[in-house]
mmCIF file of C-alpha atoms in Angstrom:
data_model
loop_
_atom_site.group_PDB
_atom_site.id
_atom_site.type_symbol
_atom_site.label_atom_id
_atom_site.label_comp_id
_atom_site.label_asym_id
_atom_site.label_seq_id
_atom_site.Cartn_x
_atom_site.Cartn_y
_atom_site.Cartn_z
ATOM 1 C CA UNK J 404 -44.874 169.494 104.024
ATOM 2 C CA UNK J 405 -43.980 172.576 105.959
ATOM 3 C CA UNK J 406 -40.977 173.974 103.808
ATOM 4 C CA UNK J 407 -40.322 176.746 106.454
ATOM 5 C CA UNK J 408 -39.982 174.987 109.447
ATOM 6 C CA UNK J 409 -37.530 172.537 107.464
ATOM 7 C CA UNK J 410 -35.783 174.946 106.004
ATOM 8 C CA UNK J 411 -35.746 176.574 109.574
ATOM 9 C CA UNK J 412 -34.697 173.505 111.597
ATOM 10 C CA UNK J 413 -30.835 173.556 112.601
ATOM 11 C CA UNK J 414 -28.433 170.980 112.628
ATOM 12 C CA UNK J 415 -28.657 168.762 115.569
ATOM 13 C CA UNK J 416 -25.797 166.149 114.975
ATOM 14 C CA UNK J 417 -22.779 166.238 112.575
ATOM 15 C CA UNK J 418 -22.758 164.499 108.947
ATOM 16 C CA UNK J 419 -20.565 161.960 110.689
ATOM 17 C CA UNK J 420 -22.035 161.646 113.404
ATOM 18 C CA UNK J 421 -23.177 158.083 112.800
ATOM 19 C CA UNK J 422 -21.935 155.285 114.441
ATOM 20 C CA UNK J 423 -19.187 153.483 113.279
ATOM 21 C CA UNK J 424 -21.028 149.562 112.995
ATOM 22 C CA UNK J 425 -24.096 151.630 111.172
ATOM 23 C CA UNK J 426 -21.469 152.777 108.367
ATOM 24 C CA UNK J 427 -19.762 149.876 107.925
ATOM 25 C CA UNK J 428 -23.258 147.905 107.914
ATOM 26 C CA UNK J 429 -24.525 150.391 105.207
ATOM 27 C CA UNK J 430 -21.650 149.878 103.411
ATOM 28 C CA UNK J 431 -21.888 145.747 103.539
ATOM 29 C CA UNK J 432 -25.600 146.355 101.812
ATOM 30 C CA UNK J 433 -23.935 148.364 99.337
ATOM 31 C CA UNK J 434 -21.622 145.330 98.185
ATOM 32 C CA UNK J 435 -24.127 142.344 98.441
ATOM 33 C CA UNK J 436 -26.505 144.508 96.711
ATOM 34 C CA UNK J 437 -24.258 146.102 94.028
ATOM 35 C CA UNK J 438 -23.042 142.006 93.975
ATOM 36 C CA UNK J 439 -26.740 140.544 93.830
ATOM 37 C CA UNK J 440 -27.544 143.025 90.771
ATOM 38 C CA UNK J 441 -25.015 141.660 88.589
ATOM 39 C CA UNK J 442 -27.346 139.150 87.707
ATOM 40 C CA UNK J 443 -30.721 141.539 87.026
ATOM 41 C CA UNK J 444 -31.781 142.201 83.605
ATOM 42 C CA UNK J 445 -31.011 145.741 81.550
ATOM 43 C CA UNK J 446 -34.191 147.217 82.995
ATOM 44 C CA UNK J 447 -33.784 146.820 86.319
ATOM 45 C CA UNK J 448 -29.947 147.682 86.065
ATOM 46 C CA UNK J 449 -31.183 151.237 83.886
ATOM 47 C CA UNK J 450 -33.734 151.991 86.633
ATOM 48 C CA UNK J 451 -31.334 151.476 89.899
ATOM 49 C CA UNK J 452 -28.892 153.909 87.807
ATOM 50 C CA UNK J 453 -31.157 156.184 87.584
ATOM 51 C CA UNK J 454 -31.836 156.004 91.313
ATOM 52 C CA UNK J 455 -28.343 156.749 91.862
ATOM 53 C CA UNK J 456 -28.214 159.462 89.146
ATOM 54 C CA UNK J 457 -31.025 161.512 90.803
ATOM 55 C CA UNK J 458 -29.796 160.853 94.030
ATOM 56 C CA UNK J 459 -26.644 162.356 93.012
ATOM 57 C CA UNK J 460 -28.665 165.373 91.948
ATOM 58 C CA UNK J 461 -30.735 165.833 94.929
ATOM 59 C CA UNK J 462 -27.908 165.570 96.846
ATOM 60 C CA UNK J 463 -26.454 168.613 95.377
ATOM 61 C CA UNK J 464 -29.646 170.536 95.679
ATOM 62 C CA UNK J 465 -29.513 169.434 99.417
ATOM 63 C CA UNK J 466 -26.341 170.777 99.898
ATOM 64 C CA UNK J 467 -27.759 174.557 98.617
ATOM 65 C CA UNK J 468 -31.401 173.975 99.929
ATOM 66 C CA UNK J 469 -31.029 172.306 103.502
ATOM 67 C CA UNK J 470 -27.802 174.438 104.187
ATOM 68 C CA UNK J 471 -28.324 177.264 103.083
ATOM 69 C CA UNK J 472 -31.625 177.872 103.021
ATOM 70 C CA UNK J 473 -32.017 179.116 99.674
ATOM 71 C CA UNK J 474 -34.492 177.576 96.887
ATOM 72 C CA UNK J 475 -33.665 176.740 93.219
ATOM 73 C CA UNK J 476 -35.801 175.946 90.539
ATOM 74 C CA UNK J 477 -33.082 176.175 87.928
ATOM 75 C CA UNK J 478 -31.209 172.934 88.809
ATOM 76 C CA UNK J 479 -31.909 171.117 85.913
ATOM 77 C CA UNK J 480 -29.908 173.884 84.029
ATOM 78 C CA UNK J 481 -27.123 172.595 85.824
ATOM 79 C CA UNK J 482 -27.688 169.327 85.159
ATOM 80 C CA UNK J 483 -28.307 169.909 81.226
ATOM 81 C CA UNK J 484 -24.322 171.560 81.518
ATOM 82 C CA UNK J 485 -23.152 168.311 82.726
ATOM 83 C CA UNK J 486 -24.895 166.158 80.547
ATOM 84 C CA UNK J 487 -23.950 168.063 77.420
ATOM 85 C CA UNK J 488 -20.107 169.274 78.692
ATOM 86 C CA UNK J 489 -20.166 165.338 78.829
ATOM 87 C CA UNK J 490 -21.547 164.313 75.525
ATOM 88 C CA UNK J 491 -19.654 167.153 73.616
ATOM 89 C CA UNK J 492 -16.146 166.034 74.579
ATOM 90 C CA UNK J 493 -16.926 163.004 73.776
ATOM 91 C CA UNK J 494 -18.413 163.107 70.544
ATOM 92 C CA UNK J 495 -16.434 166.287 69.246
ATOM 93 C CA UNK J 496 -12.572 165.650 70.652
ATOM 94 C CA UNK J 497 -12.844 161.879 71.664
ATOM 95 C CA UNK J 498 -12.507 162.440 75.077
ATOM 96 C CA UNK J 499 -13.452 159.101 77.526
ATOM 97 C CA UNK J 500 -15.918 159.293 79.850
ATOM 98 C CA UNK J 501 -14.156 159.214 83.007
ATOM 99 C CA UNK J 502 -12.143 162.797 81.420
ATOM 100 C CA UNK J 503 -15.427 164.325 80.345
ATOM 101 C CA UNK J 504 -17.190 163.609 83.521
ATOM 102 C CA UNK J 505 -14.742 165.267 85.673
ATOM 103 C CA UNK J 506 -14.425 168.153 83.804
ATOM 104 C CA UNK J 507 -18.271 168.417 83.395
ATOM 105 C CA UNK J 508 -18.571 168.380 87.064
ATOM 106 C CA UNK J 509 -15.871 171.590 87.370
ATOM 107 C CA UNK J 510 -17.370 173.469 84.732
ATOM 108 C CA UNK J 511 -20.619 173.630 86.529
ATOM 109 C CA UNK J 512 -18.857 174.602 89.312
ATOM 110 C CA UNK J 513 -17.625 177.447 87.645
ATOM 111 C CA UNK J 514 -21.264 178.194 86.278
ATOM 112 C CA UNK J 515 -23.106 178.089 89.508
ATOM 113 C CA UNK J 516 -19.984 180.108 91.334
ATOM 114 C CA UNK J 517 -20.769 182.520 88.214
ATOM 115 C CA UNK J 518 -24.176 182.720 88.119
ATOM 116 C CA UNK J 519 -24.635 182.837 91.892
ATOM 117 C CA UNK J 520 -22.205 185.342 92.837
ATOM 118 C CA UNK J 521 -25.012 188.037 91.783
ATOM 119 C CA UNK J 522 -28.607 186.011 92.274
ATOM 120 C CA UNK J 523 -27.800 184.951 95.733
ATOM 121 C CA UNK J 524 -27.914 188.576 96.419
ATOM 122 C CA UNK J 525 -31.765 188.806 95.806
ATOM 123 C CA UNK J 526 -34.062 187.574 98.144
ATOM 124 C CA UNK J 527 -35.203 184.053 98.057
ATOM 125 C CA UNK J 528 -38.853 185.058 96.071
ATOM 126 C CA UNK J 529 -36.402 186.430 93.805
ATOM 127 C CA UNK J 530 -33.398 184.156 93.326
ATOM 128 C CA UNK J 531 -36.279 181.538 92.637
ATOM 129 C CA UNK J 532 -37.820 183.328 89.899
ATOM 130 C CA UNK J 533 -34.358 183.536 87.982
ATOM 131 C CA UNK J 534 -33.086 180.425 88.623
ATOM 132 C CA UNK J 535 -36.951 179.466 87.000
ATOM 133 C CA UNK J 536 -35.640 181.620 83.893
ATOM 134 C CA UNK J 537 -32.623 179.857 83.769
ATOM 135 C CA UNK J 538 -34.624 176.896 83.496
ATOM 136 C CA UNK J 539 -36.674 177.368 80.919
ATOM 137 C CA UNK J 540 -34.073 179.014 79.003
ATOM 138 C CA UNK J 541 -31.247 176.074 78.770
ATOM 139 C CA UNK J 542 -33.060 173.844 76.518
ATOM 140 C CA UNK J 543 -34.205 176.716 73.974
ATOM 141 C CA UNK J 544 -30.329 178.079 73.868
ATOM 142 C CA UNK J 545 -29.244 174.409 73.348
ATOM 143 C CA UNK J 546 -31.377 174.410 70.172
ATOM 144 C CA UNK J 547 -29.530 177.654 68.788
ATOM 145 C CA UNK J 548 -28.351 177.966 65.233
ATOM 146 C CA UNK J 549 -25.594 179.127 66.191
ATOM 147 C CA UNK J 550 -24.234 176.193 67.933
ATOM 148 C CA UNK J 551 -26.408 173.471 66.423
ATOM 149 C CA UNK J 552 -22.595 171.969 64.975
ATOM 150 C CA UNK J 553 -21.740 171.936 68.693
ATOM 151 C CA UNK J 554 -24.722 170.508 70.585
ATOM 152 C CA UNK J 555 -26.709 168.901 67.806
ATOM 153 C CA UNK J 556 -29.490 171.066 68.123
ATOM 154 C CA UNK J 557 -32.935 169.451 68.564
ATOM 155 C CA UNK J 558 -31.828 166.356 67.157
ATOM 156 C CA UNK J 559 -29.612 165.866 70.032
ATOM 157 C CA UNK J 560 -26.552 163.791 70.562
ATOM 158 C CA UNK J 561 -26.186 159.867 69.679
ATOM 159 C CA UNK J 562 -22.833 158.167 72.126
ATOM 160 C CA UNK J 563 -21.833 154.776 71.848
ATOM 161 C CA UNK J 564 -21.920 152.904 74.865
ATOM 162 C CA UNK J 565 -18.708 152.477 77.160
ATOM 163 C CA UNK J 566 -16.322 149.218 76.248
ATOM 164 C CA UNK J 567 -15.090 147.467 79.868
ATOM 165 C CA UNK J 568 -12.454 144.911 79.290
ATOM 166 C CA UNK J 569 -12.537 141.274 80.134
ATOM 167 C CA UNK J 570 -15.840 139.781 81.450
ATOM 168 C CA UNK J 571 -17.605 143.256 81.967
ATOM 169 C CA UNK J 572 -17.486 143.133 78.112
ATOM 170 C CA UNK J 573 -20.867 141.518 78.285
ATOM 171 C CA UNK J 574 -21.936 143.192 81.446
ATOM 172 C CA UNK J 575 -22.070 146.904 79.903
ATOM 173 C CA UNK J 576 -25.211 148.109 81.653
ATOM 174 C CA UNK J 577 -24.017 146.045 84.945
ATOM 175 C CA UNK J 578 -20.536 148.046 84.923
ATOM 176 C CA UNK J 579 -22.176 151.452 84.205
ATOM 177 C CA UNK J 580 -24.243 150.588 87.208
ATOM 178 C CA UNK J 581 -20.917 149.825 89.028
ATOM 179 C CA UNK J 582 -18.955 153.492 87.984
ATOM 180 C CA UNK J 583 -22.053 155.109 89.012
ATOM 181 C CA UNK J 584 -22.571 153.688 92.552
ATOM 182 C CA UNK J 585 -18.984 154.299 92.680
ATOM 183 C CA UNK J 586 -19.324 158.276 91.899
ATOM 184 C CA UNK J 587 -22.309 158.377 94.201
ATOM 185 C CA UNK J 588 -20.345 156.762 97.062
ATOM 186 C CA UNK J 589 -17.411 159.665 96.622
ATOM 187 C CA UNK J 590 -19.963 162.445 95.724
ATOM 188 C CA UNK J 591 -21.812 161.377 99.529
ATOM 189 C CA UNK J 592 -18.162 160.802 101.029
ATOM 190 C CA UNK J 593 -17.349 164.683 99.697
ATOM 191 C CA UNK J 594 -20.648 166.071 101.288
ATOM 192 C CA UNK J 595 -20.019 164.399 103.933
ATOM 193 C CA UNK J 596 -16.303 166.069 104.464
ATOM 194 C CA UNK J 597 -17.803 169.811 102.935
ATOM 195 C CA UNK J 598 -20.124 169.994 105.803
ATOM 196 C CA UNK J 599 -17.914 168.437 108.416
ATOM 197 C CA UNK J 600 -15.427 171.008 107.530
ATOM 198 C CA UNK J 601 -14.909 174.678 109.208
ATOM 199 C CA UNK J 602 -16.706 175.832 105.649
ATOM 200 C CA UNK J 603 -19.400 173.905 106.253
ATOM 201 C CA UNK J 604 -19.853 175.038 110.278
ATOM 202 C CA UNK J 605 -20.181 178.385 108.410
ATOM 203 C CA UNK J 606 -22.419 177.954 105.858
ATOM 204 C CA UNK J 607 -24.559 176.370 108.749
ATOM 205 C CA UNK J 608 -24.028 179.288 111.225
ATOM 206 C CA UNK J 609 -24.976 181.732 108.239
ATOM 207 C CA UNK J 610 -28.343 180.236 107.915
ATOM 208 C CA UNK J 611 -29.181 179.194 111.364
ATOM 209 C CA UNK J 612 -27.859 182.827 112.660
ATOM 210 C CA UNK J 613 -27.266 185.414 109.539
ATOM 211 C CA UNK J 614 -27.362 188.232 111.290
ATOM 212 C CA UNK J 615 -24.842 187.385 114.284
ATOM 213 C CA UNK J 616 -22.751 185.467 111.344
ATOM 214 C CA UNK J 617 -22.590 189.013 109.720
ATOM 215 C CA UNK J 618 -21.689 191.012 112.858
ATOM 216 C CA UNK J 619 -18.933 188.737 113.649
ATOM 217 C CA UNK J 620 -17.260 189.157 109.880
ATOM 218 C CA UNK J 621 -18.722 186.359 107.709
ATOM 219 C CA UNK J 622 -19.154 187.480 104.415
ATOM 220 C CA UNK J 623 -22.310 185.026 104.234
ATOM 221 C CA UNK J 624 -22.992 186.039 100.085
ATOM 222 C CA UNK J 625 -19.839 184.691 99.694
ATOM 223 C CA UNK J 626 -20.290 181.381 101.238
ATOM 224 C CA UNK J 627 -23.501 180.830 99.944
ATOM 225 C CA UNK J 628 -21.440 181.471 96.336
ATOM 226 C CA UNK J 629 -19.207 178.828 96.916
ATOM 227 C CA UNK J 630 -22.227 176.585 98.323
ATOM 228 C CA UNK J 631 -23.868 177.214 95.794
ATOM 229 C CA UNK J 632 -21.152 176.285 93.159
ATOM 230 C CA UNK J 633 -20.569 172.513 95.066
ATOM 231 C CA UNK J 634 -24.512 172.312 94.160
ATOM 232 C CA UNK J 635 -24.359 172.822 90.925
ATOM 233 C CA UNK J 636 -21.339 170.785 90.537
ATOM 234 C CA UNK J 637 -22.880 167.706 91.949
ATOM 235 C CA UNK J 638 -25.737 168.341 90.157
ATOM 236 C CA UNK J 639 -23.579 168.423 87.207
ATOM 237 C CA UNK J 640 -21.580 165.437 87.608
ATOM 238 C CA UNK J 641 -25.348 163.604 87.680
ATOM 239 C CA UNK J 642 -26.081 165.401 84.492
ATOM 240 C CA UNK J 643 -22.885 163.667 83.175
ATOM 241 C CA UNK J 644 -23.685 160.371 84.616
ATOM 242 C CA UNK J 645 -26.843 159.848 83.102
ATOM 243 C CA UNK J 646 -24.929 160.693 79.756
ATOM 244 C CA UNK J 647 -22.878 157.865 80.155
ATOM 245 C CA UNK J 648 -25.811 155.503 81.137
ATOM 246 C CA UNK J 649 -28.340 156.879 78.415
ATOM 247 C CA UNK J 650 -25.675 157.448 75.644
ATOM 248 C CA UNK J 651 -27.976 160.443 74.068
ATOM 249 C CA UNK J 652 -28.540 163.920 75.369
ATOM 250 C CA UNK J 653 -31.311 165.923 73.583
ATOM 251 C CA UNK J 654 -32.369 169.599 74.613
ATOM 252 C CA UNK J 655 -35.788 168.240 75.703
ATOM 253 C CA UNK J 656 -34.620 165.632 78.649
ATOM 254 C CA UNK J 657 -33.905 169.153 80.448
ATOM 255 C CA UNK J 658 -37.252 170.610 81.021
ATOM 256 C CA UNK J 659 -38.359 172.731 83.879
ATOM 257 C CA UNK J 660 -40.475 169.657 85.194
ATOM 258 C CA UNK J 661 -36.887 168.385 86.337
ATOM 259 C CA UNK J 662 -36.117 171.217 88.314
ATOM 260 C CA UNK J 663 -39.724 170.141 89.908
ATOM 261 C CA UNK J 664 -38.611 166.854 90.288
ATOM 262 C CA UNK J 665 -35.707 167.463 91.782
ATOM 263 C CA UNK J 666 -36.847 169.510 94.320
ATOM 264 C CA UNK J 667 -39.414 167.335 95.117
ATOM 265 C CA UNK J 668 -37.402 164.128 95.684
ATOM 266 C CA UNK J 669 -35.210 166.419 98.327
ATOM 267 C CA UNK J 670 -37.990 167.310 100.278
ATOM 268 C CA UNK J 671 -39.734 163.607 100.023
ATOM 269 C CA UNK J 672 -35.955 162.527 100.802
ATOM 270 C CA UNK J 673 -35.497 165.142 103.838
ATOM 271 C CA UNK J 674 -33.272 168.309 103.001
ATOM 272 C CA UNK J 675 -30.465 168.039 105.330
ATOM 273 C CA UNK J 676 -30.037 164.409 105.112
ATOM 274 C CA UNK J 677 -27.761 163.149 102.489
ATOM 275 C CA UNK J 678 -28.436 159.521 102.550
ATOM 276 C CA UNK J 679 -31.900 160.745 102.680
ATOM 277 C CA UNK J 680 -31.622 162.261 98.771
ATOM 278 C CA UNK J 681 -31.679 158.693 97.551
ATOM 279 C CA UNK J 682 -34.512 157.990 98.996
ATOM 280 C CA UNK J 683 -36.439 160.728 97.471
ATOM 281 C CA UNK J 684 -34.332 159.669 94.522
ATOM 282 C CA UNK J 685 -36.112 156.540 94.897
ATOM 283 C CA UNK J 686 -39.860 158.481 94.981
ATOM 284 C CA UNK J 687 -39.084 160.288 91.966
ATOM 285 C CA UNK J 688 -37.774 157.375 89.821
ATOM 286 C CA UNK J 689 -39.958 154.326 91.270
ATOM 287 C CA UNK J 690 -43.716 156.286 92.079
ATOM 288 C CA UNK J 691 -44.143 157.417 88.327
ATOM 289 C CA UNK J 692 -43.959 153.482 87.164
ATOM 290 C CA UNK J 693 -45.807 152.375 89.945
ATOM 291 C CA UNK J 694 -48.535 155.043 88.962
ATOM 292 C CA UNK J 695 -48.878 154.063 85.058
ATOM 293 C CA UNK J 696 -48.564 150.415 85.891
ATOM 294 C CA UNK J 697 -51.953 150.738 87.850
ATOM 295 C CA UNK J 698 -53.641 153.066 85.680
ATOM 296 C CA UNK J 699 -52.880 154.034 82.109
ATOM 297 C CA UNK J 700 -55.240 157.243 82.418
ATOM 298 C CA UNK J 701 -54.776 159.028 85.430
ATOM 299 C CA UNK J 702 -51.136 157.976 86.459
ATOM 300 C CA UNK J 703 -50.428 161.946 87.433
ATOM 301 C CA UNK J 704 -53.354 161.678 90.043
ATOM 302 C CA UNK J 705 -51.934 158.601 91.917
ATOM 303 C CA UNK J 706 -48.377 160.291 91.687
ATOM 304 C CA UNK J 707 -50.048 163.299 93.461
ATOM 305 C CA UNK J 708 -51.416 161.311 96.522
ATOM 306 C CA UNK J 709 -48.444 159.464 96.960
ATOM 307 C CA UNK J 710 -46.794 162.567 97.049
ATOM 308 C CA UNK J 711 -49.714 163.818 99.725
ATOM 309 C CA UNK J 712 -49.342 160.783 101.982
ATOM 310 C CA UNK J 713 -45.456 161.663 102.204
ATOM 311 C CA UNK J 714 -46.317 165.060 103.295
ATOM 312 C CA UNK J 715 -48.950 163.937 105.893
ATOM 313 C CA UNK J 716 -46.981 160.901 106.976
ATOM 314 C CA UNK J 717 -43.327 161.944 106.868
ATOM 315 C CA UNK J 718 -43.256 166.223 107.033
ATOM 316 C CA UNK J 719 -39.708 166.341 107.680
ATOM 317 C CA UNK J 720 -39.010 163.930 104.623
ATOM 318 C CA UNK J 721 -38.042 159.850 104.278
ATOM 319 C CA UNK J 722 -34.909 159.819 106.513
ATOM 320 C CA UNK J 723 -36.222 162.219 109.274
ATOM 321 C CA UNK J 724 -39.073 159.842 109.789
ATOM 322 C CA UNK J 725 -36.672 156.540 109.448
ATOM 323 C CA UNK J 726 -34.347 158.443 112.131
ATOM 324 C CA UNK J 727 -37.388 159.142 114.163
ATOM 325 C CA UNK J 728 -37.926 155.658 114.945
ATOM 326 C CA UNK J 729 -34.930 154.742 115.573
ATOM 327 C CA UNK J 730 -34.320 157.170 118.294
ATOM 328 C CA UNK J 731 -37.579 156.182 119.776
ATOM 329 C CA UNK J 732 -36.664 152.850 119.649
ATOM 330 C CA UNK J 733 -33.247 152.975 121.179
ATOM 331 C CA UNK J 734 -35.017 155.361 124.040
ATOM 332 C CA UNK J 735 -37.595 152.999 124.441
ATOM 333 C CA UNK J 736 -34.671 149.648 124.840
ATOM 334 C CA UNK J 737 -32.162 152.390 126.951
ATOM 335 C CA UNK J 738 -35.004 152.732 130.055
ATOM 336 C CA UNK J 739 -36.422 148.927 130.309
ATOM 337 C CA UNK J 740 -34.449 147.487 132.987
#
């Protein structure tokens, strides 16, 4: 896949630039399928919320990778926040889920504001080798001493799983499902405004054009700050998701092979489409099984060609290829008579 010339591409059409039948059609298959899954079993339920819970995640990293044009190998730091800000007010102060998930979700705000007020100042070689540190550092700090009462050290973090009321009592995994399609649908919906927005024109116009965008006044460090706080925020509120879904957090579901993951599904997905994360969300979640279902020995091997025939077939990613063909095939119906 050629990362620079994606990274390079601009913006051709708006995040709402899609017609209005094609949104409300997207959103029918949401509801038959979100309606059709109440009957699947736990498995299939646990694996579509994890589609959903990555997507969220790659979406994030979209928002700091595609529009921005800066690379991060430290996002599953950010998720690891999330997921732990999550379990800890839970477990320590009795705080529900749907508290501890928003405030997960602002505190990694506040970390990736923090954290990339100075590293976005380094050029991209660089801010990629210390968002690597950061990392591989999380999940060794989360097994300090020091705050082993707070985190559970390397044993981790056992929840109990969410109580619904009335006929959702028996449909746990179904309605955890159901909240998380739900915070994926307003986690797209808030992309979607972000980069419709004036702040989002700039962020755009201070990658596409960052030297004009600095002669005309932009302070482009600081927009890529605030960027690159919404990223880690979304990529925190996944983190926090997949809390509620998994009910245990454990320093080692945060390795640096996540970060990989991650930035691997946005690039399979396309990184400036935002529908487009879930597909790679999809890649990341669904190849891996596929791979160990046909072979128990070299599963890794299969995972890498798929991952080859996605860069050879589709270079600029799932939904650039999908919205290929349909532009060829609405220019091929516009000119027969």
């Amino acid at each position: 896949m050629n990362t620079l010339n994606t990274l390079n591409t601009p913006l051709t059409t708006s995040p709402g630039a899609s017609p209005a039948w094609l949104r409300w059609a997207a959103l029918a298959a949401g509801l038959t399928l979100l309606a059709w899954s109440f009957g699947w079993q736990s498995y299939q339920l646990y694996v579509m919320t994890q589609v959903l819970i990555y997507g969220i995640a790659i979406m994030g990293l979209n928002l700091l990778t595609g529009y921005t044009g800066q690379i991060s190998l430290g996002h599953s730091a950010f998720f690891a926040i999330g997921a732990y800000t999550a379990a800890v007010l839970s477990h320590q102060l009795g705080w529900p889920f749907y508290v501890g998930v928003p405030v997960a979700m602002v505190l990694c705000f506040a970390t990736g504001f923090l954290f990339g007020f100075p590293a976005l100042r380094l050029p991209m070689l660089y801010l990629a080798l210390s968002t690597f540190a950061v990392a591989v550092v999380t999940p060794q700090a989360l097994k300090w001493k020091k705050i082993e009462w707070l985190t559970g050290g390397v044993a981790g973090i056992v929840l109990e799983k969410p109580v619904f009321p009335g006929a959702l009592a028996d449909r746990a995994d179904w309605a955890i499902m159901a909240c998380v399609a739900a915070c994926a649908l307003f986690a797209f919906l808030l992309a979607r405004r972000i980069l419709g927005s004036q702040f989002g024109r700039l962020v755009d116009a201070s990658r596409d054009q960052p030297l004009a965008a600095a002669a005309g006044g932009l302070d482009i460090t600081a927009l890529r700050t605030q960027m690159f706080g919404l990223s880690a925020a979304f990529t925190g509120l996944a983190g926090a998701l997949s809390v509620v879904a998994g009910q245990f957090v454990a320093p080692e579901n945060f390795p640096f092979l996540l970060s990989v993951s991650l930035l691997v599904g946005s690039f399979v997905g396309g990184v400036r489409s935002l529908w487009g994360a879930f597909l790679g969300a999809a890649f990341i979640v669904l190849t891996p099984n596929l791979a160990e279902s046909l072979s128990q020995s070299a599963p890794w091997m299969i995972f890498g060609f798929a991952l080859l025939a996605m860069v050879f077939l589709a270079p600029n990613g799932l939904s650039g290829w999908i919205t290929g063909l349909w532009r060829s095939r609405a220019n091929s119906s516009s000119t027969q008579p």
